[in-house]
mmCIF file of C-alpha atoms in Angstrom:
data_model
loop_
_atom_site.group_PDB
_atom_site.id
_atom_site.type_symbol
_atom_site.label_atom_id
_atom_site.label_comp_id
_atom_site.label_asym_id
_atom_site.label_seq_id
_atom_site.Cartn_x
_atom_site.Cartn_y
_atom_site.Cartn_z
ATOM 1 C CA MET A 1 -0.020 0.046 -0.009
ATOM 2 C CA HIS A 2 1.356 3.388 -0.960
ATOM 3 C CA VAL A 3 0.330 7.018 -1.669
ATOM 4 C CA ARG A 4 1.190 8.904 -4.912
ATOM 5 C CA LEU A 5 0.083 11.718 -7.026
ATOM 6 C CA ALA A 6 -2.636 10.887 -9.573
ATOM 7 C CA THR A 7 -2.061 11.160 -13.331
ATOM 8 C CA ASN A 8 -4.592 11.877 -16.085
ATOM 9 C CA GLN A 9 -4.815 8.110 -16.659
ATOM 10 C CA ASP A 10 -6.369 7.765 -13.182
ATOM 11 C CA LYS A 11 -9.438 9.923 -14.018
ATOM 12 C CA ASP A 12 -11.924 7.124 -14.600
ATOM 13 C CA LYS A 13 -10.649 5.049 -11.695
ATOM 14 C CA TRP A 14 -10.751 8.152 -9.437
ATOM 15 C CA ASN A 15 -14.400 8.997 -10.288
ATOM 16 C CA ASN A 16 -15.445 5.471 -9.952
ATOM 17 C CA PHE A 17 -13.881 5.348 -6.416
ATOM 18 C CA VAL A 18 -15.545 8.663 -5.352
ATOM 19 C CA THR A 19 -19.002 7.834 -6.702
ATOM 20 C CA ASN A 20 -18.960 4.483 -5.004
ATOM 21 C CA SER A 21 -17.797 5.915 -1.687
ATOM 22 C CA PRO A 22 -20.539 6.529 0.922
ATOM 23 C CA GLN A 23 -18.743 9.805 1.702
ATOM 24 C CA GLY A 24 -18.285 10.724 -1.966
ATOM 25 C CA SER A 25 -18.956 14.300 -3.041
ATOM 26 C CA PHE A 26 -18.770 16.278 -6.289
ATOM 27 C CA MET A 27 -16.140 18.363 -4.520
ATOM 28 C CA GLN A 28 -13.805 15.404 -4.638
ATOM 29 C CA SER A 29 -14.533 14.603 -8.231
ATOM 30 C CA TRP A 30 -11.988 14.744 -10.831
ATOM 31 C CA GLU A 31 -13.971 17.478 -12.598
ATOM 32 C CA TRP A 32 -14.093 19.648 -9.526
ATOM 33 C CA GLY A 33 -10.319 19.615 -9.560
ATOM 34 C CA GLU A 34 -10.462 20.665 -13.256
ATOM 35 C CA THR A 35 -12.781 23.561 -12.205
ATOM 36 C CA GLN A 36 -10.284 24.725 -9.594
ATOM 37 C CA LEU A 37 -7.477 24.690 -12.133
ATOM 38 C CA ALA A 38 -9.650 26.832 -14.378
ATOM 39 C CA PHE A 39 -9.910 29.231 -11.502
ATOM 40 C CA GLY A 40 -6.116 29.383 -11.574
ATOM 41 C CA LEU A 41 -5.556 27.591 -8.364
ATOM 42 C CA PRO A 42 -2.891 24.965 -7.809
ATOM 43 C CA VAL A 43 -4.363 21.394 -7.391
ATOM 44 C CA TRP A 44 -2.999 18.093 -6.239
ATOM 45 C CA ARG A 45 -4.692 14.704 -6.453
ATOM 46 C CA LEU A 46 -3.479 12.108 -3.943
ATOM 47 C CA VAL A 47 -4.264 8.433 -4.238
ATOM 48 C CA VAL A 48 -3.722 5.515 -1.938
ATOM 49 C CA GLU A 49 -3.531 2.240 -3.764
ATOM 50 C CA ASP A 50 -2.670 -1.307 -3.183
ATOM 51 C CA GLU A 51 -1.899 -3.600 -6.108
ATOM 52 C CA GLY A 52 -3.602 -1.173 -8.460
ATOM 53 C CA ALA A 53 -6.818 -0.816 -6.382
ATOM 54 C CA LEU A 54 -7.717 2.630 -5.085
ATOM 55 C CA LEU A 55 -8.330 2.702 -1.347
ATOM 56 C CA GLY A 56 -8.333 6.482 -0.625
ATOM 57 C CA VAL A 57 -8.172 9.808 -2.551
ATOM 58 C CA ALA A 58 -7.755 13.473 -1.676
ATOM 59 C CA LEU A 59 -8.324 16.491 -3.933
ATOM 60 C CA VAL A 60 -6.176 19.302 -2.484
ATOM 61 C CA ILE A 61 -6.441 22.948 -3.455
ATOM 62 C CA GLU A 62 -4.048 25.773 -2.589
ATOM 63 C CA ARG A 63 -5.534 28.960 -1.396
ATOM 64 C CA SER A 64 -3.155 32.067 -1.140
ATOM 65 C CA VAL A 65 -3.262 34.553 1.700
ATOM 66 C CA LEU A 66 -1.111 37.507 2.585
ATOM 67 C CA PHE A 67 2.645 37.606 2.991
ATOM 68 C CA GLY A 68 3.241 35.013 0.198
ATOM 69 C CA ARG A 69 1.716 32.274 2.347
ATOM 70 C CA CYS A 70 -1.050 29.835 1.607
ATOM 71 C CA TRP A 71 -3.244 27.151 3.112
ATOM 72 C CA LEU A 72 -4.339 23.846 1.553
ATOM 73 C CA TYR A 73 -7.884 22.740 1.403
ATOM 74 C CA VAL A 74 -9.422 19.292 0.907
ATOM 75 C CA PRO A 75 -13.093 20.053 0.175
ATOM 76 C CA GLN A 76 -15.502 17.481 1.581
ATOM 77 C CA GLY A 77 -12.652 15.003 1.815
ATOM 78 C CA PRO A 78 -10.430 13.150 1.981
ATOM 79 C CA LEU A 79 -12.026 9.758 1.301
ATOM 80 C CA TYR A 80 -10.451 6.823 3.101
ATOM 81 C CA GLY A 81 -13.341 4.543 4.126
ATOM 82 C CA ALA A 82 -12.696 4.936 7.820
ATOM 83 C CA GLU A 83 -9.618 2.744 7.364
ATOM 84 C CA PRO A 84 -6.807 3.905 9.761
ATOM 85 C CA ARG A 85 -3.909 2.706 7.456
ATOM 86 C CA VAL A 86 -5.272 4.557 4.451
ATOM 87 C CA TRP A 87 -5.919 7.700 6.607
ATOM 88 C CA ARG A 88 -2.348 7.676 8.073
ATOM 89 C CA LEU A 89 -0.827 7.594 4.529
ATOM 90 C CA LEU A 90 -2.997 10.482 3.350
ATOM 91 C CA ASN A 91 -2.306 12.384 6.573
ATOM 92 C CA ASP A 92 1.433 11.992 6.202
ATOM 93 C CA LYS A 93 1.298 13.106 2.544
ATOM 94 C CA LEU A 94 -0.847 16.088 3.339
ATOM 95 C CA ARG A 95 1.551 17.206 6.034
ATOM 96 C CA GLU A 96 4.532 16.676 3.663
ATOM 97 C CA LEU A 97 2.672 18.558 0.886
ATOM 98 C CA GLY A 98 1.809 21.413 3.170
ATOM 99 C CA GLY A 99 5.380 21.705 4.358
ATOM 100 C CA GLY A 100 6.693 21.821 0.747
ATOM 101 C CA GLN A 101 4.262 24.624 -0.044
ATOM 102 C CA LYS A 102 4.973 26.586 3.189
ATOM 103 C CA ALA A 103 1.362 26.305 4.046
ATOM 104 C CA ILE A 104 0.140 27.767 7.316
ATOM 105 C CA PHE A 105 -2.273 24.857 7.692
ATOM 106 C CA VAL A 106 -4.145 22.195 5.843
ATOM 107 C CA ARG A 107 -8.000 22.164 6.219
ATOM 108 C CA CYS A 108 -10.443 19.344 5.499
ATOM 109 C CA ASP A 109 -14.174 18.844 6.065
ATOM 110 C CA PRO A 110 -14.884 15.163 5.332
ATOM 111 C CA VAL A 111 -18.439 13.984 4.718
ATOM 112 C CA ILE A 112 -18.667 12.229 8.012
ATOM 113 C CA GLU A 113 -21.620 12.531 10.190
ATOM 114 C CA GLY A 114 -21.067 14.248 13.555
ATOM 115 C CA ALA A 115 -21.786 11.423 16.011
ATOM 116 C CA ASN A 116 -19.471 11.192 18.996
ATOM 117 C CA GLY A 117 -16.064 9.757 18.135
ATOM 118 C CA ASN A 118 -16.260 10.080 14.387
ATOM 119 C CA ASP A 119 -13.422 12.618 14.443
ATOM 120 C CA VAL A 120 -11.071 10.379 16.448
ATOM 121 C CA LEU A 121 -8.673 9.641 13.613
ATOM 122 C CA LEU A 122 -8.264 13.401 12.948
ATOM 123 C CA LEU A 123 -7.703 14.270 16.589
ATOM 124 C CA GLN A 124 -5.294 11.462 17.100
ATOM 125 C CA SER A 125 -3.282 12.719 14.036
ATOM 126 C CA GLY A 126 -2.908 16.226 15.408
ATOM 127 C CA TRP A 127 -5.823 17.964 13.640
ATOM 128 C CA GLN A 128 -7.990 20.474 15.524
ATOM 129 C CA LYS A 129 -11.422 21.880 15.071
ATOM 130 C CA SER A 130 -11.378 24.840 12.785
ATOM 131 C CA GLU A 131 -12.714 28.277 13.804
ATOM 132 C CA ARG A 132 -14.330 28.578 10.393
ATOM 133 C CA GLU A 133 -16.516 26.231 8.332
ATOM 134 C CA VAL A 134 -16.077 26.394 4.576
ATOM 135 C CA GLN A 135 -18.855 24.084 3.492
ATOM 136 C CA PRO A 136 -22.271 23.844 5.102
ATOM 137 C CA ARG A 137 -22.012 21.645 8.220
ATOM 138 C CA HIS A 138 -25.725 20.939 8.285
ATOM 139 C CA THR A 139 -27.931 19.900 5.312
ATOM 140 C CA LEU A 140 -31.159 18.298 4.333
ATOM 141 C CA VAL A 141 -31.239 15.329 1.935
ATOM 142 C CA ILE A 142 -34.349 14.073 0.209
ATOM 143 C CA ASP A 143 -34.706 10.365 -0.487
ATOM 144 C CA LEU A 144 -35.646 10.058 -4.185
ATOM 145 C CA GLY A 145 -36.576 6.383 -3.753
ATOM 146 C CA LEU A 146 -39.926 7.709 -2.468
ATOM 147 C CA SER A 147 -42.881 8.045 -4.744
ATOM 148 C CA GLU A 148 -44.027 11.469 -5.880
ATOM 149 C CA ILE A 149 -47.063 11.158 -3.584
ATOM 150 C CA GLU A 150 -44.722 10.352 -0.629
ATOM 151 C CA LEU A 151 -42.377 13.205 -1.557
ATOM 152 C CA LEU A 152 -45.317 15.656 -1.514
ATOM 153 C CA GLY A 153 -46.610 14.054 1.658
ATOM 154 C CA GLN A 154 -43.489 14.770 3.693
ATOM 155 C CA MET A 155 -43.569 18.478 2.764
ATOM 156 C CA HIS A 156 -45.091 21.054 4.894
ATOM 157 C CA GLN A 157 -48.653 21.836 3.934
ATOM 158 C CA LYS A 158 -47.826 25.428 3.131
ATOM 159 C CA THR A 159 -45.070 24.298 0.715
ATOM 160 C CA ARG A 160 -47.519 22.084 -1.151
ATOM 161 C CA TYR A 161 -50.010 24.972 -1.347
ATOM 162 C CA ASN A 162 -47.386 27.284 -2.687
ATOM 163 C CA ILE A 163 -46.357 24.771 -5.418
ATOM 164 C CA ARG A 164 -49.904 24.387 -6.561
ATOM 165 C CA LEU A 165 -50.468 28.166 -6.447
ATOM 166 C CA ALA A 166 -47.406 28.732 -8.661
ATOM 167 C CA GLN A 167 -48.860 26.136 -11.111
ATOM 168 C CA ARG A 168 -52.293 27.860 -11.121
ATOM 169 C CA LYS A 169 -50.685 31.300 -11.710
ATOM 170 C CA GLY A 170 -48.886 29.954 -14.822
ATOM 171 C CA VAL A 171 -45.335 29.854 -13.546
ATOM 172 C CA THR A 172 -43.161 27.683 -15.841
ATOM 173 C CA VAL A 173 -39.843 25.963 -15.190
ATOM 174 C CA ARG A 174 -37.134 25.068 -17.707
ATOM 175 C CA PHE A 175 -33.678 23.567 -17.389
ATOM 176 C CA SER A 176 -30.591 24.164 -19.470
ATOM 177 C CA GLY A 177 -26.794 24.086 -19.339
ATOM 178 C CA GLU A 178 -26.373 27.212 -21.439
ATOM 179 C CA ALA A 179 -23.979 30.017 -20.475
ATOM 180 C CA SER A 180 -26.655 32.573 -21.067
ATOM 181 C CA ASP A 181 -28.599 31.239 -18.062
ATOM 182 C CA ILE A 182 -25.577 31.882 -15.854
ATOM 183 C CA ASP A 183 -25.944 35.485 -16.865
ATOM 184 C CA THR A 184 -29.664 35.224 -15.868
ATOM 185 C CA PHE A 185 -28.527 33.867 -12.478
ATOM 186 C CA LEU A 186 -25.954 36.658 -12.024
ATOM 187 C CA LYS A 187 -28.532 39.340 -12.641
ATOM 188 C CA LEU A 188 -30.603 37.930 -9.767
ATOM 189 C CA THR A 189 -27.584 37.540 -7.475
ATOM 190 C CA ARG A 190 -26.902 41.257 -7.819
ATOM 191 C CA GLU A 191 -30.415 41.992 -6.696
ATOM 192 C CA VAL A 192 -30.129 39.616 -3.740
ATOM 193 C CA GLU A 193 -26.829 41.145 -2.652
ATOM 194 C CA GLY A 194 -28.398 44.558 -3.002
ATOM 195 C CA ARG A 195 -30.918 43.518 -0.351
ATOM 196 C CA GLY A 196 -28.109 42.572 1.998
ATOM 197 C CA LEU A 197 -29.167 38.989 2.302
ATOM 198 C CA PHE A 198 -26.266 36.984 0.875
ATOM 199 C CA HIS A 199 -22.832 37.444 -0.597
ATOM 200 C CA TYR A 200 -22.088 35.481 -3.718
ATOM 201 C CA HIS A 201 -18.794 34.496 -5.378
ATOM 202 C CA PRO A 202 -17.397 36.636 -8.192
ATOM 203 C CA ALA A 203 -19.216 36.248 -11.492
ATOM 204 C CA ASN A 204 -16.259 34.401 -12.971
ATOM 205 C CA TYR A 205 -16.740 31.640 -10.377
ATOM 206 C CA TYR A 206 -20.145 30.688 -11.787
ATOM 207 C CA ARG A 207 -19.094 31.108 -15.422
ATOM 208 C CA THR A 208 -16.165 28.854 -14.919
ATOM 209 C CA MET A 209 -18.347 26.204 -13.167
ATOM 210 C CA GLN A 210 -20.631 26.230 -16.264
ATOM 211 C CA GLU A 211 -17.769 26.088 -18.751
ATOM 212 C CA VAL A 212 -16.095 23.085 -17.052
ATOM 213 C CA LEU A 213 -18.988 21.133 -15.571
ATOM 214 C CA GLY A 214 -21.686 21.931 -18.073
ATOM 215 C CA PRO A 215 -20.263 20.263 -21.178
ATOM 216 C CA VAL A 216 -19.711 17.010 -19.349
ATOM 217 C CA GLY A 217 -23.295 16.966 -17.910
ATOM 218 C CA LEU A 218 -22.453 17.636 -14.267
ATOM 219 C CA LEU A 219 -24.149 21.033 -14.049
ATOM 220 C CA GLU A 220 -27.679 22.165 -14.995
ATOM 221 C CA ILE A 221 -29.471 25.471 -14.424
ATOM 222 C CA GLY A 222 -33.129 25.623 -13.516
ATOM 223 C CA VAL A 223 -35.149 28.778 -14.257
ATOM 224 C CA ALA A 224 -38.673 29.660 -13.050
ATOM 225 C CA GLU A 225 -40.437 32.278 -15.280
ATOM 226 C CA LYS A 226 -43.814 33.997 -15.692
ATOM 227 C CA ASP A 227 -44.551 35.970 -18.915
ATOM 228 C CA GLY A 228 -40.831 36.213 -19.710
ATOM 229 C CA ILE A 229 -39.961 37.530 -16.283
ATOM 230 C CA VAL A 230 -37.404 35.424 -14.368
ATOM 231 C CA LEU A 231 -38.520 34.647 -10.799
ATOM 232 C CA ALA A 232 -35.753 32.276 -9.552
ATOM 233 C CA VAL A 233 -32.764 30.403 -10.851
ATOM 234 C CA HIS A 234 -30.972 27.326 -9.480
ATOM 235 C CA ILE A 235 -27.514 25.927 -10.123
ATOM 236 C CA LEU A 236 -27.683 22.152 -9.828
ATOM 237 C CA VAL A 237 -24.619 19.928 -9.669
ATOM 238 C CA LYS A 238 -25.098 16.280 -10.602
ATOM 239 C CA TYR A 239 -22.487 13.657 -9.570
ATOM 240 C CA GLY A 240 -22.757 9.971 -8.675
ATOM 241 C CA GLU A 241 -26.132 9.202 -7.215
ATOM 242 C CA ARG A 242 -26.809 12.711 -6.013
ATOM 243 C CA MET A 243 -28.127 16.036 -7.377
ATOM 244 C CA THR A 244 -27.154 19.078 -5.287
ATOM 245 C CA TYR A 245 -28.910 22.347 -5.162
ATOM 246 C CA ALA A 246 -25.619 24.218 -4.997
ATOM 247 C CA HIS A 247 -26.686 27.911 -5.579
ATOM 248 C CA GLY A 248 -29.861 29.786 -5.992
ATOM 249 C CA ALA A 249 -31.315 33.245 -6.319
ATOM 250 C CA SER A 250 -34.788 34.762 -6.535
ATOM 251 C CA ARG A 251 -36.263 38.225 -7.113
ATOM 252 C CA ALA A 252 -37.825 40.240 -4.274
ATOM 253 C CA ASP A 253 -40.851 41.229 -6.132
ATOM 254 C CA ARG A 254 -43.391 38.818 -7.673
ATOM 255 C CA ARG A 255 -43.155 36.746 -4.486
ATOM 256 C CA GLU A 256 -46.802 36.113 -4.751
ATOM 257 C CA LEU A 257 -46.161 33.841 -7.761
ATOM 258 C CA MET A 258 -44.158 31.384 -5.546
ATOM 259 C CA GLY A 259 -41.624 30.778 -8.299
ATOM 260 C CA PRO A 260 -38.852 29.431 -5.917
ATOM 261 C CA ASN A 261 -41.229 26.881 -4.543
ATOM 262 C CA LEU A 262 -42.137 25.415 -7.962
ATOM 263 C CA LEU A 263 -38.613 25.501 -9.204
ATOM 264 C CA GLN A 264 -37.329 23.553 -6.115
ATOM 265 C CA TRP A 265 -40.085 20.975 -6.584
ATOM 266 C CA GLU A 266 -39.463 20.587 -10.293
ATOM 267 C CA SER A 267 -35.684 20.214 -9.542
ATOM 268 C CA ILE A 268 -36.493 17.411 -7.120
ATOM 269 C CA ARG A 269 -38.717 15.714 -9.763
ATOM 270 C CA ARG A 270 -36.059 16.162 -12.440
ATOM 271 C CA ALA A 271 -33.446 14.537 -10.169
ATOM 272 C CA GLN A 272 -35.802 11.606 -9.650
ATOM 273 C CA GLU A 273 -36.638 11.313 -13.360
ATOM 274 C CA GLN A 274 -32.905 11.242 -14.222
ATOM 275 C CA GLY A 275 -32.312 8.335 -11.786
ATOM 276 C CA TYR A 276 -30.583 10.033 -8.943
ATOM 277 C CA LYS A 277 -31.127 8.592 -5.482
ATOM 278 C CA ALA A 278 -30.803 11.725 -3.401
ATOM 279 C CA TYR A 279 -31.434 15.453 -3.661
ATOM 280 C CA ASP A 280 -29.201 17.566 -1.373
ATOM 281 C CA LEU A 281 -30.558 20.877 -0.345
ATOM 282 C CA PHE A 282 -27.016 21.766 0.682
ATOM 283 C CA GLY A 283 -26.936 23.910 3.711
ATOM 284 C CA VAL A 284 -29.213 24.880 6.554
ATOM 285 C CA ALA A 285 -28.822 26.468 9.949
ATOM 286 C CA ALA A 286 -28.136 24.083 12.851
ATOM 287 C CA ASP A 287 -31.164 22.632 14.511
ATOM 288 C CA GLY A 288 -32.406 24.894 17.279
ATOM 289 C CA SER A 289 -30.665 28.092 15.794
ATOM 290 C CA GLU A 290 -32.029 31.439 16.779
ATOM 291 C CA SER A 291 -34.576 33.228 14.591
ATOM 292 C CA ASP A 292 -32.028 35.853 13.677
ATOM 293 C CA HIS A 293 -29.499 33.343 12.200
ATOM 294 C CA PRO A 294 -28.262 34.607 8.794
ATOM 295 C CA TRP A 295 -29.750 31.392 7.289
ATOM 296 C CA ALA A 296 -33.017 31.368 9.137
ATOM 297 C CA GLY A 297 -35.070 32.315 6.129
ATOM 298 C CA ILE A 298 -33.576 29.910 3.617
ATOM 299 C CA THR A 299 -33.682 27.188 6.256
ATOM 300 C CA ARG A 300 -37.430 27.596 6.795
ATOM 301 C CA PHE A 301 -37.859 27.471 3.068
ATOM 302 C CA LYS A 302 -35.824 24.265 2.711
ATOM 303 C CA LEU A 303 -37.389 22.634 5.682
ATOM 304 C CA GLY A 304 -40.753 22.948 3.923
ATOM 305 C CA PHE A 305 -39.684 20.233 1.376
ATOM 306 C CA GLY A 306 -38.954 17.629 4.085
ATOM 307 C CA GLY A 307 -35.927 15.348 3.885
ATOM 308 C CA GLN A 308 -33.503 14.029 6.455
ATOM 309 C CA ARG A 309 -31.412 16.508 8.354
ATOM 310 C CA ILE A 310 -27.696 15.475 8.372
ATOM 311 C CA ASP A 311 -25.058 17.073 10.569
ATOM 312 C CA TYR A 312 -21.365 16.641 9.591
ATOM 313 C CA ILE A 313 -18.267 16.839 11.846
ATOM 314 C CA GLY A 314 -17.267 20.017 10.004
ATOM 315 C CA ALA A 315 -13.886 21.480 9.270
ATOM 316 C CA TYR A 316 -10.560 20.563 10.915
ATOM 317 C CA ASP A 317 -7.196 22.097 10.630
ATOM 318 C CA LEU A 318 -3.669 20.468 10.613
ATOM 319 C CA VAL A 319 -1.554 23.481 11.785
ATOM 320 C CA LEU A 320 1.895 23.596 10.284
ATOM 321 C CA ASP A 321 2.975 27.140 11.426
ATOM 322 C CA GLN A 322 1.440 28.037 14.807
ATOM 323 C CA SER A 323 2.526 31.676 14.778
ATOM 324 C CA PHE A 324 1.072 32.499 11.347
ATOM 325 C CA TYR A 325 -2.025 30.384 12.164
ATOM 326 C CA ALA A 326 -2.776 32.614 15.211
ATOM 327 C CA ILE A 327 -2.220 35.707 13.074
ATOM 328 C CA TYR A 328 -4.443 34.362 10.354
ATOM 329 C CA ASN A 329 -7.259 33.642 12.659
ATOM 330 C CA MET A 330 -6.939 36.903 14.507
ATOM 331 C CA ALA A 331 -7.024 38.809 11.268
ATOM 332 C CA ARG A 332 -10.160 36.971 10.111
ATOM 333 C CA ARG A 333 -11.879 37.647 13.434
ATOM 334 C CA MET A 334 -11.027 41.396 13.567
ATOM 335 C CA ARG A 335 -11.153 42.376 9.927
ATOM 336 C CA GLY A 336 -12.446 39.519 7.816
ATOM 337 C CA VAL A 337 -9.866 40.265 5.169
ATOM 338 C CA LEU A 338 -8.542 36.684 4.785
ATOM 339 C CA ARG A 339 -10.491 33.874 3.397
#
């Protein structure tokens, strides 16, 4: 058993491993690495193998900060099947890679549910809980093995009513992978940001996602409209057995048309029709959060569609430079200038 850097010849084997892993995520896919490269970020792909069989993988992305330093990030990974030997090889390689890049720390947020003791390998290997989450720690996942009647039945009554209301009012939904609909999405994001509700990535982030993931069928855009007026837009990522509602935006006016409700329902139906087993609503506030939580509104909206709440262990850091790590965290807390 050994660890090495993946080559382009490993692409199919890599994706097969990720899609068959219970903890697999599109953020550990080969194509997500290509997306990061298109953003201009350095990327490494680590594989653990034994006699040609993959046993673990880690997609690693370098993120620059001030003073010529960086940190390394393993989004929703690494994948090691809870096998301690595989984890140790990946951990040692991540430490070595971080040292070679003069990284302040390495951060990971594996898709591991947050039951007691599930972070033991991380803690025993010198990792510590991060002050900052990068990916949502809490989510809702809808089981697409249910019938349409069962899916509707698990929704809140008000959500079902709003879906029917949108249908009666003539709201329509369409799906595409076209770049023009990324522009449609971006127009709505500017309106949402103007209301002070959310902050989005730069426009090039979404355009690059579409350019890399769209042509290979991993990204689709859903649009709800009424009489040519766009009401809501979703960016959906499709990978393995799961469709993920990755990004969304809706207009402030015309709320009475309930476009976001119908668009979410049609996205769920589309995922089921295309054979996916799960629909991930990707990010809600923690159970019991206060009503003034920044995600309170979107959480209420998502909870209306039912699904199973899943809580992950969250982000952990392997600190390689204690002094700069303290400075980094202090700067983020005080000024929010480092990301």
